mmCIF file of C-alpha atoms and ligand atoms in Angstrom:
data_model
loop_
_atom_site.group_PDB
_atom_site.id
_atom_site.type_symbol
_atom_site.label_atom_id
_atom_site.label_comp_id
_atom_site.label_asym_id
_atom_site.label_seq_id
_atom_site.Cartn_x
_atom_site.Cartn_y
_atom_site.Cartn_z
ATOM 1 C CA MET A 1 164.002 98.221 -7.363
ATOM 2 C CA SER A 2 160.615 97.615 -5.127
ATOM 3 C CA GLU A 3 158.979 94.125 -4.012
ATOM 4 C CA LEU A 4 156.414 92.762 -6.699
ATOM 5 C CA PRO A 5 153.258 91.306 -4.682
ATOM 6 C CA VAL A 6 152.940 88.503 -2.884
ATOM 7 C CA ILE A 7 150.209 86.742 -4.295
ATOM 8 C CA PRO A 8 148.768 84.587 -1.316
ATOM 9 C CA ALA A 9 149.681 81.828 -0.778
ATOM 10 C CA SER A 10 145.999 79.613 -0.996
ATOM 11 C CA LEU A 11 146.286 80.706 -4.291
ATOM 12 C CA LEU A 12 148.859 79.240 -5.875
ATOM 13 C CA PRO A 13 149.906 76.082 -7.445
ATOM 14 C CA ALA A 14 151.127 73.021 -6.562
ATOM 15 C CA ASP A 15 153.614 72.870 -9.820
ATOM 16 C CA GLY A 16 155.205 76.797 -10.818
ATOM 17 C CA ARG A 17 156.012 75.369 -14.236
ATOM 18 C CA PHE A 18 153.650 76.284 -17.213
ATOM 19 C CA GLY A 19 156.764 76.799 -19.429
ATOM 20 C CA ALA A 20 156.480 75.048 -23.672
ATOM 21 C CA GLY A 21 159.359 73.403 -23.349
ATOM 22 C CA PRO A 22 161.292 72.547 -21.291
ATOM 23 C CA SER A 23 158.091 71.487 -19.555
ATOM 24 C CA ARG A 24 157.328 70.677 -15.948
ATOM 25 C CA VAL A 25 159.277 67.619 -14.969
ATOM 26 C CA ARG A 26 156.751 64.787 -12.891
ATOM 27 C CA PRO A 27 158.908 64.046 -9.177
ATOM 28 C CA GLU A 28 158.309 60.588 -9.804
ATOM 29 C CA GLN A 29 160.645 60.943 -13.231
ATOM 30 C CA VAL A 30 163.538 62.409 -10.775
ATOM 31 C CA SER A 31 162.672 59.306 -8.240
ATOM 32 C CA ALA A 32 163.527 56.876 -11.338
ATOM 33 C CA LEU A 33 166.599 59.356 -11.573
ATOM 34 C CA VAL A 34 167.806 58.782 -8.358
ATOM 35 C CA ASP A 35 167.349 55.274 -8.827
ATOM 36 C CA ALA A 36 169.024 54.785 -11.962
ATOM 37 C CA GLY A 37 171.875 56.651 -10.152
ATOM 38 C CA HIS A 38 172.925 53.546 -8.491
ATOM 39 C CA ASN A 39 173.341 51.243 -11.410
ATOM 40 C CA LEU A 40 172.544 52.627 -15.575
ATOM 41 C CA LEU A 41 173.622 55.784 -15.111
ATOM 42 C CA GLY A 42 177.276 56.222 -16.001
ATOM 43 C CA THR A 43 177.360 52.167 -17.910
ATOM 44 C CA SER A 44 178.504 52.349 -21.401
ATOM 45 C CA HIS A 45 174.728 52.473 -23.915
ATOM 46 C CA ARG A 46 176.206 49.911 -25.597
ATOM 47 C CA GLN A 47 175.519 47.471 -23.022
ATOM 48 C CA ALA A 48 172.658 45.797 -21.911
ATOM 49 C CA PRO A 49 171.384 47.556 -18.642
ATOM 50 C CA VAL A 50 170.975 50.922 -21.813
ATOM 51 C CA ARG A 51 169.913 48.880 -24.325
ATOM 52 C CA ASN A 52 166.950 47.449 -22.460
ATOM 53 C CA LEU A 53 166.155 51.441 -21.243
ATOM 54 C CA VAL A 54 165.920 52.092 -25.204
ATOM 55 C CA GLY A 55 164.042 49.025 -25.424
ATOM 56 C CA GLU A 56 161.171 49.569 -23.302
ATOM 57 C CA ILE A 57 161.094 53.256 -24.380
ATOM 58 C CA ARG A 58 160.469 52.203 -28.023
ATOM 59 C CA GLU A 59 157.915 49.443 -27.299
ATOM 60 C CA GLY A 60 155.933 51.628 -24.632
ATOM 61 C CA LEU A 61 155.866 54.835 -27.403
ATOM 62 C CA SER A 62 154.391 51.854 -30.152
ATOM 63 C CA GLU A 63 152.324 50.902 -26.977
ATOM 64 C CA PHE A 64 151.549 54.190 -26.858
ATOM 65 C CA PHE A 65 150.827 55.467 -30.608
ATOM 66 C CA GLY A 66 148.801 52.357 -31.477
ATOM 67 C CA LEU A 67 151.879 51.957 -34.346
ATOM 68 C CA PRO A 68 150.553 49.870 -37.251
ATOM 69 C CA GLU A 69 152.258 46.492 -38.714
ATOM 70 C CA GLY A 70 155.843 47.501 -40.626
ATOM 71 C CA TYR A 71 155.947 51.094 -38.999
ATOM 72 C CA GLU A 72 159.001 51.744 -36.552
ATOM 73 C CA ILE A 73 160.588 54.093 -33.375
ATOM 74 C CA ILE A 74 163.888 54.553 -34.335
ATOM 75 C CA LEU A 75 166.031 57.846 -32.343
ATOM 76 C CA GLY A 76 168.701 59.657 -33.410
ATOM 77 C CA LEU A 77 170.503 63.082 -31.206
ATOM 78 C CA GLY A 78 170.240 66.084 -31.984
ATOM 79 C CA GLY A 79 166.410 67.022 -31.059
ATOM 80 C CA ALA A 80 163.206 67.961 -33.670
ATOM 81 C CA SER A 81 165.585 71.183 -35.299
ATOM 82 C CA THR A 82 168.830 68.671 -36.346
ATOM 83 C CA PHE A 83 165.653 66.125 -37.306
ATOM 84 C CA TRP A 84 165.196 68.524 -39.830
ATOM 85 C CA ASP A 85 168.539 68.607 -41.272
ATOM 86 C CA SER A 86 167.852 64.368 -41.635
ATOM 87 C CA ALA A 87 164.835 64.765 -43.514
ATOM 88 C CA ALA A 88 166.677 67.191 -46.392
ATOM 89 C CA PHE A 89 169.458 64.611 -46.649
ATOM 90 C CA SER A 90 167.586 60.913 -46.084
ATOM 91 C CA LEU A 91 163.535 62.025 -46.608
ATOM 92 C CA VAL A 92 163.613 64.435 -49.314
ATOM 93 C CA ARG A 93 164.420 63.586 -52.573
ATOM 94 C CA ARG A 94 163.819 66.604 -55.219
ATOM 95 C CA ARG A 95 160.760 68.903 -53.409
ATOM 96 C CA ALA A 96 159.067 69.463 -50.740
ATOM 97 C CA GLN A 97 156.458 71.025 -49.277
ATOM 98 C CA HIS A 98 155.981 72.848 -46.349
ATOM 99 C CA LEU A 99 152.774 74.707 -45.099
ATOM 100 C CA SER A 100 154.247 77.573 -42.298
ATOM 101 C CA PHE A 101 151.559 79.116 -39.936
ATOM 102 C CA GLY A 102 154.025 80.106 -36.699
ATOM 103 C CA GLU A 103 158.129 79.977 -35.859
ATOM 104 C CA PHE A 104 158.364 75.821 -35.890
ATOM 105 C CA GLY A 105 157.352 74.858 -39.586
ATOM 106 C CA SER A 106 158.388 78.581 -40.893
ATOM 107 C CA LYS A 107 162.351 77.295 -39.354
ATOM 108 C CA PHE A 108 161.673 73.433 -40.747
ATOM 109 C CA ALA A 109 160.381 75.144 -44.575
ATOM 110 C CA GLN A 110 163.540 77.281 -44.900
ATOM 111 C CA VAL A 111 166.289 74.105 -43.807
ATOM 112 C CA THR A 112 165.113 71.591 -47.216
ATOM 113 C CA ASP A 113 164.552 76.042 -49.263
ATOM 114 C CA ARG A 114 168.057 76.521 -48.578
ATOM 115 C CA ALA A 115 169.226 73.095 -48.967
ATOM 116 C CA PRO A 116 171.493 73.214 -52.305
ATOM 117 C CA HIS A 117 170.572 69.561 -53.494
ATOM 118 C CA LEU A 118 166.980 70.247 -53.939
ATOM 119 C CA GLU A 119 164.682 72.348 -55.220
ATOM 120 C CA PRO A 120 163.138 75.529 -53.888
ATOM 121 C CA SER A 121 160.445 74.583 -51.024
ATOM 122 C CA ASP A 122 156.668 75.128 -51.775
ATOM 123 C CA ILE A 123 155.949 77.384 -48.719
ATOM 124 C CA LEU A 124 152.292 77.623 -48.112
ATOM 125 C CA ARG A 125 152.050 80.116 -45.055
ATOM 126 C CA ALA A 126 148.896 81.218 -42.634
ATOM 127 C CA ASP A 127 149.432 84.529 -40.348
ATOM 128 C CA PRO A 128 150.353 83.903 -36.861
ATOM 129 C CA GLY A 129 147.309 82.930 -35.061
ATOM 130 C CA SER A 130 145.365 80.897 -37.843
ATOM 131 C CA ARG A 131 146.953 77.907 -40.209
ATOM 132 C CA PRO A 132 146.645 77.947 -44.111
ATOM 133 C CA ALA A 133 143.724 75.391 -45.219
ATOM 134 C CA GLY A 134 146.023 72.115 -46.444
ATOM 135 C CA PRO A 135 148.325 70.275 -48.434
ATOM 136 C CA ALA A 136 147.612 71.361 -52.082
ATOM 137 C CA PRO A 137 148.883 68.112 -53.646
ATOM 138 C CA ARG A 138 151.107 69.093 -56.605
ATOM 139 C CA ALA A 139 152.843 66.158 -59.137
ATOM 140 C CA ASP A 140 156.268 67.810 -58.503
ATOM 141 C CA ILE A 141 156.317 66.674 -54.524
ATOM 142 C CA ASP A 142 157.747 64.163 -52.318
ATOM 143 C CA VAL A 143 157.760 65.569 -49.240
ATOM 144 C CA TYR A 144 154.676 67.482 -47.237
ATOM 145 C CA ALA A 145 155.399 68.775 -44.066
ATOM 146 C CA TRP A 146 153.655 70.574 -41.095
ATOM 147 C CA PRO A 147 153.727 70.650 -37.235
ATOM 148 C CA GLN A 148 150.361 69.290 -35.111
ATOM 149 C CA ASN A 149 150.664 71.910 -32.642
ATOM 150 C CA GLU A 150 151.956 74.408 -33.802
ATOM 151 C CA THR A 151 154.163 75.506 -30.331
ATOM 152 C CA SER A 152 154.435 79.426 -30.791
ATOM 153 C CA THR A 153 151.275 80.607 -31.037
ATOM 154 C CA GLY A 154 148.487 77.735 -30.109
ATOM 155 C CA VAL A 155 147.298 76.970 -33.837
ATOM 156 C CA ILE A 156 146.987 73.082 -34.295
ATOM 157 C CA MET A 157 146.289 71.199 -37.372
ATOM 158 C CA ASP A 158 145.003 67.723 -38.795
ATOM 159 C CA VAL A 159 147.300 64.811 -39.218
ATOM 160 C CA THR A 160 145.417 63.772 -42.319
ATOM 161 C CA ARG A 161 147.015 62.680 -45.263
ATOM 162 C CA PRO A 162 146.625 64.936 -47.927
ATOM 163 C CA GLN A 163 144.444 63.159 -51.185
ATOM 164 C CA GLY A 164 145.009 62.502 -55.295
ATOM 165 C CA THR A 165 149.061 62.298 -53.939
ATOM 166 C CA ASP A 166 151.905 60.679 -55.651
ATOM 167 C CA PRO A 167 151.125 57.232 -53.721
ATOM 168 C CA ASP A 168 155.107 57.089 -52.658
ATOM 169 C CA ALA A 169 155.082 61.046 -51.361
ATOM 170 C CA LEU A 170 155.870 60.992 -48.032
ATOM 171 C CA THR A 171 153.850 62.673 -44.926
ATOM 172 C CA ILE A 172 156.151 64.163 -42.417
ATOM 173 C CA ILE A 173 154.264 65.252 -38.766
ATOM 174 C CA ASP A 174 156.269 67.684 -36.840
ATOM 175 C CA ALA A 175 155.021 66.333 -33.057
ATOM 176 C CA THR A 176 157.187 67.333 -30.757
ATOM 177 C CA SER A 177 154.720 68.950 -28.732
ATOM 178 C CA ALA A 178 152.170 66.687 -29.659
ATOM 179 C CA ALA A 179 153.228 63.943 -29.009
ATOM 180 C CA GLY A 180 151.824 61.907 -25.604
ATOM 181 C CA GLY A 181 149.236 64.990 -25.266
ATOM 182 C CA MET A 182 146.962 64.609 -28.642
ATOM 183 C CA HIS A 183 146.011 62.155 -30.501
ATOM 184 C CA VAL A 184 146.905 60.980 -33.643
ATOM 185 C CA ASP A 185 145.945 57.697 -36.351
ATOM 186 C CA ILE A 186 149.793 57.009 -36.846
ATOM 187 C CA SER A 187 148.396 56.002 -40.243
ATOM 188 C CA GLU A 188 148.252 58.664 -41.525
ATOM 189 C CA SER A 189 152.249 60.215 -41.200
ATOM 190 C CA ASP A 190 155.237 58.524 -42.227
ATOM 191 C CA VAL A 191 156.836 59.829 -39.559
ATOM 192 C CA TYR A 192 155.921 61.317 -36.156
ATOM 193 C CA TYR A 193 158.409 63.234 -34.903
ATOM 194 C CA PHE A 194 159.189 64.726 -31.930
ATOM 195 C CA SER A 195 161.755 65.229 -29.281
ATOM 196 C CA PRO A 196 160.764 64.502 -25.294
ATOM 197 C CA GLN A 197 160.535 68.215 -23.531
ATOM 198 C CA LYS A 198 157.472 69.085 -23.481
ATOM 199 C CA ASN A 199 154.594 66.896 -22.601
ATOM 200 C CA PHE A 200 157.018 63.504 -22.152
ATOM 201 C CA GLY A 201 158.856 66.226 -19.481
ATOM 202 C CA SER A 202 161.576 65.003 -19.888
ATOM 203 C CA ASP A 203 164.963 66.638 -21.459
ATOM 204 C CA GLY A 204 165.486 67.815 -24.969
ATOM 205 C CA GLY A 205 168.802 67.342 -27.385
ATOM 206 C CA VAL A 206 166.967 63.550 -28.803
ATOM 207 C CA TRP A 207 164.284 62.891 -30.828
ATOM 208 C CA PHE A 208 162.222 59.786 -31.547
ATOM 209 C CA ALA A 209 160.019 59.279 -34.500
ATOM 210 C CA ALA A 210 157.630 56.922 -35.324
ATOM 211 C CA VAL A 211 158.055 55.741 -39.090
ATOM 212 C CA SER A 212 156.447 53.517 -42.368
ATOM 213 C CA PRO A 213 157.549 51.056 -44.448
ATOM 214 C CA ALA A 214 157.407 54.272 -47.117
ATOM 215 C CA ALA A 215 159.138 55.941 -45.417
ATOM 216 C CA LEU A 216 161.850 53.675 -44.536
ATOM 217 C CA ASP A 217 162.294 53.207 -48.323
ATOM 218 C CA ARG A 218 162.409 56.625 -48.717
ATOM 219 C CA ILE A 219 165.295 56.563 -46.369
ATOM 220 C CA SER A 220 166.767 53.094 -47.896
ATOM 221 C CA GLU A 221 166.463 54.685 -50.888
ATOM 222 C CA LEU A 222 168.778 57.876 -50.450
ATOM 223 C CA SER A 223 171.274 56.114 -48.774
ATOM 224 C CA ARG A 224 172.343 54.303 -51.120
ATOM 225 C CA SER A 225 171.869 56.867 -54.105
ATOM 226 C CA ASP A 226 175.242 59.534 -54.364
ATOM 227 C CA ARG A 227 173.851 62.094 -52.683
ATOM 228 C CA TRP A 228 176.739 62.631 -49.720
ATOM 229 C CA ILE A 229 175.454 62.306 -46.268
ATOM 230 C CA PRO A 230 176.730 63.272 -42.882
ATOM 231 C CA ASP A 231 176.646 60.295 -40.366
ATOM 232 C CA VAL A 232 175.462 61.926 -37.763
ATOM 233 C CA LEU A 233 172.173 62.988 -40.116
ATOM 234 C CA SER A 234 171.714 59.630 -41.600
ATOM 235 C CA LEU A 235 168.516 58.646 -40.901
ATOM 236 C CA ALA A 236 169.885 54.718 -42.292
ATOM 237 C CA THR A 237 172.293 55.164 -39.787
ATOM 238 C CA ALA A 238 169.413 56.324 -37.076
ATOM 239 C CA VAL A 239 167.264 53.077 -38.086
ATOM 240 C CA GLU A 240 170.334 50.532 -38.093
ATOM 241 C CA ASN A 241 170.281 52.029 -33.993
ATOM 242 C CA SER A 242 167.530 52.365 -33.431
ATOM 243 C CA ARG A 243 167.168 48.681 -34.767
ATOM 244 C CA LYS A 244 169.962 47.327 -31.600
ATOM 245 C CA ASN A 245 168.165 49.429 -29.027
ATOM 246 C CA GLN A 246 171.562 52.418 -29.169
ATOM 247 C CA THR A 247 171.862 55.691 -30.885
ATOM 248 C CA TYR A 248 175.029 56.470 -33.367
ATOM 249 C CA ASN A 249 177.038 58.542 -30.785
ATOM 250 C CA THR A 250 176.445 58.693 -26.791
ATOM 251 C CA PRO A 251 172.672 59.797 -25.558
ATOM 252 C CA ALA A 252 172.382 61.813 -23.010
ATOM 253 C CA LEU A 253 171.155 59.326 -19.944
ATOM 254 C CA ALA A 254 169.736 61.091 -17.193
ATOM 255 C CA GLY A 255 166.968 62.167 -19.530
ATOM 256 C CA LEU A 256 166.537 58.178 -21.172
ATOM 257 C CA VAL A 257 164.998 57.552 -17.368
ATOM 258 C CA MET A 258 163.123 60.582 -17.349
ATOM 259 C CA LEU A 259 161.502 59.811 -21.310
ATOM 260 C CA GLY A 260 160.981 55.884 -19.763
ATOM 261 C CA GLU A 261 159.547 56.476 -16.473
ATOM 262 C CA GLN A 262 156.415 59.438 -18.130
ATOM 263 C CA VAL A 263 156.114 56.257 -21.094
ATOM 264 C CA ARG A 264 155.362 53.799 -18.397
ATOM 265 C CA TRP A 265 153.538 56.274 -16.759
ATOM 266 C CA LEU A 266 151.079 57.942 -19.651
ATOM 267 C CA ASN A 267 150.450 54.355 -21.081
ATOM 268 C CA ALA A 268 149.366 53.427 -17.329
ATOM 269 C CA ASN A 269 146.732 55.997 -17.177
ATOM 270 C CA GLY A 270 145.328 54.992 -20.567
ATOM 271 C CA GLY A 271 147.666 55.899 -22.755
ATOM 272 C CA MET A 272 146.906 58.536 -25.523
ATOM 273 C CA ALA A 273 142.405 58.455 -24.912
ATOM 274 C CA TRP A 274 143.848 59.313 -21.687
ATOM 275 C CA ALA A 275 146.662 62.421 -22.027
ATOM 276 C CA ALA A 276 144.288 64.161 -25.899
ATOM 277 C CA GLY A 277 141.030 63.430 -22.773
ATOM 278 C CA HIS A 278 143.114 64.766 -19.993
ATOM 279 C CA THR A 279 144.568 68.296 -22.625
ATOM 280 C CA ALA A 280 140.998 68.941 -23.760
ATOM 281 C CA ALA A 281 139.894 69.097 -20.251
ATOM 282 C CA THR A 282 143.019 71.335 -18.841
ATOM 283 C CA SER A 283 143.588 73.529 -21.781
ATOM 284 C CA SER A 284 139.431 74.148 -21.924
ATOM 285 C CA LEU A 285 139.422 75.818 -18.328
ATOM 286 C CA VAL A 286 142.197 78.313 -19.845
ATOM 287 C CA TYR A 287 139.702 79.331 -23.188
ATOM 288 C CA ASP A 288 136.462 79.426 -21.325
ATOM 289 C CA TRP A 289 138.919 81.559 -19.373
ATOM 290 C CA ALA A 290 140.012 84.295 -21.442
ATOM 291 C CA GLU A 291 136.592 84.122 -22.911
ATOM 292 C CA ARG A 292 135.216 85.358 -19.431
ATOM 293 C CA THR A 293 137.768 87.842 -19.009
ATOM 294 C CA PRO A 294 137.364 91.337 -20.215
ATOM 295 C CA THR A 295 140.391 92.274 -20.935
ATOM 296 C CA ALA A 296 141.396 88.272 -22.429
ATOM 297 C CA THR A 297 140.962 86.483 -25.269
ATOM 298 C CA PRO A 298 141.749 83.161 -27.189
ATOM 299 C CA PHE A 299 144.856 84.281 -29.843
ATOM 300 C CA VAL A 300 143.162 81.644 -32.252
ATOM 301 C CA ALA A 301 140.627 82.950 -33.067
ATOM 302 C CA ASP A 302 138.439 80.018 -34.640
ATOM 303 C CA PRO A 303 137.414 77.156 -31.200
ATOM 304 C CA GLN A 304 138.237 74.050 -34.028
ATOM 305 C CA HIS A 305 141.961 75.798 -34.377
ATOM 306 C CA ARG A 306 143.105 76.121 -30.828
ATOM 307 C CA SER A 307 145.390 73.659 -29.746
ATOM 308 C CA PRO A 308 144.544 71.347 -26.294
ATOM 309 C CA VAL A 309 148.314 71.520 -25.168
ATOM 310 C CA VAL A 310 149.799 75.048 -26.238
ATOM 311 C CA CYS A 311 147.053 78.405 -25.367
ATOM 312 C CA THR A 312 147.397 81.312 -25.794
ATOM 313 C CA VAL A 313 146.159 83.784 -24.403
ATOM 314 C CA ASP A 314 146.379 87.732 -25.369
ATOM 315 C CA PHE A 315 145.405 90.711 -23.704
ATOM 316 C CA ASP A 316 143.853 94.368 -24.142
ATOM 317 C CA ASP A 317 146.919 97.904 -23.812
ATOM 318 C CA SER A 318 145.256 97.530 -20.656
ATOM 319 C CA VAL A 319 147.477 94.562 -19.296
ATOM 320 C CA ASP A 320 151.063 94.953 -19.189
ATOM 321 C CA THR A 321 151.463 91.663 -19.686
ATOM 322 C CA ALA A 322 155.983 92.205 -18.407
ATOM 323 C CA ARG A 323 154.466 93.103 -15.771
ATOM 324 C CA LEU A 324 151.970 90.061 -15.059
ATOM 325 C CA LEU A 325 155.046 87.865 -15.545
ATOM 326 C CA SER A 326 157.056 88.992 -13.390
ATOM 327 C CA VAL A 327 154.627 89.325 -11.336
ATOM 328 C CA LEU A 328 153.827 85.398 -11.435
ATOM 329 C CA ARG A 329 157.428 84.915 -12.021
ATOM 330 C CA ALA A 330 158.636 86.554 -8.448
ATOM 331 C CA ASN A 331 155.445 84.538 -6.721
ATOM 332 C CA GLY A 332 156.734 81.318 -8.453
ATOM 333 C CA VAL A 333 154.580 80.813 -11.178
ATOM 334 C CA VAL A 334 156.856 81.130 -14.363
ATOM 335 C CA ASP A 335 157.554 80.367 -18.022
ATOM 336 C CA VAL A 336 153.587 81.663 -18.813
ATOM 337 C CA ASP A 337 155.830 84.295 -21.270
ATOM 338 C CA PRO A 338 154.922 84.973 -25.130
ATOM 339 C CA TYR A 339 156.319 83.089 -27.734
ATOM 340 C CA ARG A 340 160.074 85.461 -27.885
ATOM 341 C CA LYS A 341 159.716 86.751 -31.628
ATOM 342 C CA LEU A 342 155.533 86.405 -31.988
ATOM 343 C CA GLY A 343 156.037 90.152 -29.279
ATOM 344 C CA ARG A 344 152.398 89.762 -28.723
ATOM 345 C CA ASN A 345 150.913 90.584 -25.389
ATOM 346 C CA GLN A 346 150.342 87.236 -24.432
ATOM 347 C CA LEU A 347 150.197 84.938 -22.091
ATOM 348 C CA ARG A 348 151.406 81.603 -23.619
ATOM 349 C CA ILE A 349 149.854 78.149 -21.264
ATOM 350 C CA ALA A 350 151.364 75.095 -21.830
ATOM 351 C CA THR A 351 148.864 72.520 -20.583
ATOM 352 C CA PHE A 352 150.940 69.218 -21.345
ATOM 353 C CA ALA A 353 150.068 66.359 -20.170
ATOM 354 C CA SER A 354 151.994 66.035 -16.135
ATOM 355 C CA VAL A 355 149.745 69.619 -15.924
ATOM 356 C CA PRO A 356 146.970 68.433 -13.216
ATOM 357 C CA GLN A 357 143.252 70.290 -13.708
ATOM 358 C CA SER A 358 143.952 71.777 -10.520
ATOM 359 C CA ASP A 359 147.085 73.619 -11.259
ATOM 360 C CA VAL A 360 145.026 74.663 -14.123
ATOM 361 C CA GLN A 361 142.871 76.435 -11.787
ATOM 362 C CA ALA A 362 145.708 77.908 -9.049
ATOM 363 C CA LEU A 363 146.954 79.779 -12.091
ATOM 364 C CA LEU A 364 143.787 81.894 -13.183
ATOM 365 C CA ALA A 365 143.373 82.085 -10.218
ATOM 366 C CA CYS A 366 146.729 84.120 -9.420
ATOM 367 C CA ILE A 367 145.952 85.794 -12.984
ATOM 368 C CA ASP A 368 142.706 87.290 -11.620
ATOM 369 C CA TRP A 369 144.571 87.940 -7.815
ATOM 370 C CA ALA A 370 147.279 89.801 -10.270
ATOM 371 C CA LEU A 371 144.970 91.779 -12.662
ATOM 372 C CA ALA A 372 142.922 92.807 -9.370
ATOM 373 C CA ASN A 373 145.869 93.536 -7.551
ATOM 374 C CA ALA A 374 149.345 94.488 -8.968
ATOM 375 C CA LEU A 375 149.446 95.633 -12.196
ATOM 376 C CA SER A 376 148.152 99.746 -11.375
HETATM 377 C C1 LIG B 1 159.775 72.643 -29.616
HETATM 378 C C2 LIG B 1 160.188 72.743 -30.611
HETATM 379 C C3 LIG B 1 160.831 71.844 -31.617
HETATM 380 C C4 LIG B 1 161.813 72.328 -31.236
HETATM 381 O O1 LIG B 1 162.471 71.188 -31.003
HETATM 382 P P1 LIG B 1 164.249 70.831 -29.973
HETATM 383 O O2 LIG B 1 164.293 69.874 -29.649
HETATM 384 O O3 LIG B 1 164.896 72.481 -29.798
HETATM 385 O O4 LIG B 1 165.153 70.804 -31.565
HETATM 386 C C5 LIG B 1 160.591 72.055 -33.110
HETATM 387 N N1 LIG B 1 159.630 71.779 -33.555
HETATM 388 C C6 LIG B 1 158.293 72.227 -32.461
HETATM 389 C C7 LIG B 1 156.518 72.070 -33.209
HETATM 390 C C8 LIG B 1 157.850 72.687 -31.340
HETATM 391 O O5 LIG B 1 157.517 72.557 -30.068
#
């Protein structure tokens, strides 16, 4: 096999990780982990040191999101995908409506659609790269669900409660790749949930959620109903444990340490307003570059629908993106592959909160160099 071309060192980013999850971990997060290696790691999650860390994360997230009165931060193990099953047991009373415009929204829709104790879901679909107009209120719907950022396509959706619904209906938002990098008014949702391996640059395997008083009522109502709910998926159990800064079963402590450090860093930098401004600026570099590069186009046609945290760029047939990805990877610039099931001639570049503008500029310079020197 021939050697892949070497990109001039002066063009390379300081950090070549641009994946949409897992995403780059900042050195300060690793230092926090090394520090925790002297005392916290390897100790009981039922004792004060770990519980204080969980408490600090819950408070830090409350500050970051400007949590409205009565809302709580809860957590549990398994990540966002597990949360979908929890939601099917502990949040949907009878029937959910989903906006499905990519892989993640569609997966959650399938979960509630197939749950034997629920009615088939009402699924409003749109092709990848676009999005449905919005939720469509109906009398028989008790949960409205959609992702704020569809990570598989780079399309965003507003977080605004549907108007004219049953006042008892819940709005639940998959914020896995949006939380920590996009603006949100939490009062427009009842459950705003995410995993920490995207903007929070930590490890996966755990979920966090900001839940409203109405959602807490629903969780309690369903836990008292005759519905069978597995303990590991029960949100009532998660609420009970979260209030004690614990989890039902044993969490991965390293991820909590790295998350704690990231939440501190985000709040110290200026919180949500800073993070949203930062990702808007870094993503603009990518979209502006795609608009002026003759062989490239932003995948998401409507600029208003383009994600500030996951930028998808299509290339015309003259560009062999598989080779481009290999050249970049051989030079330490990794994980800008398109979402695997989308099957497009595309790059997907995460501009999460931890990604500095200088690295995005360097990445674009590396791509330009590869397009000019390494693809023929
Ligand atoms: C990554 C992602 C998920 C899946 O998260 P896991 O922690 O792997 O379960 C779900 N939804 C969205 C929008 C995502 O970006």
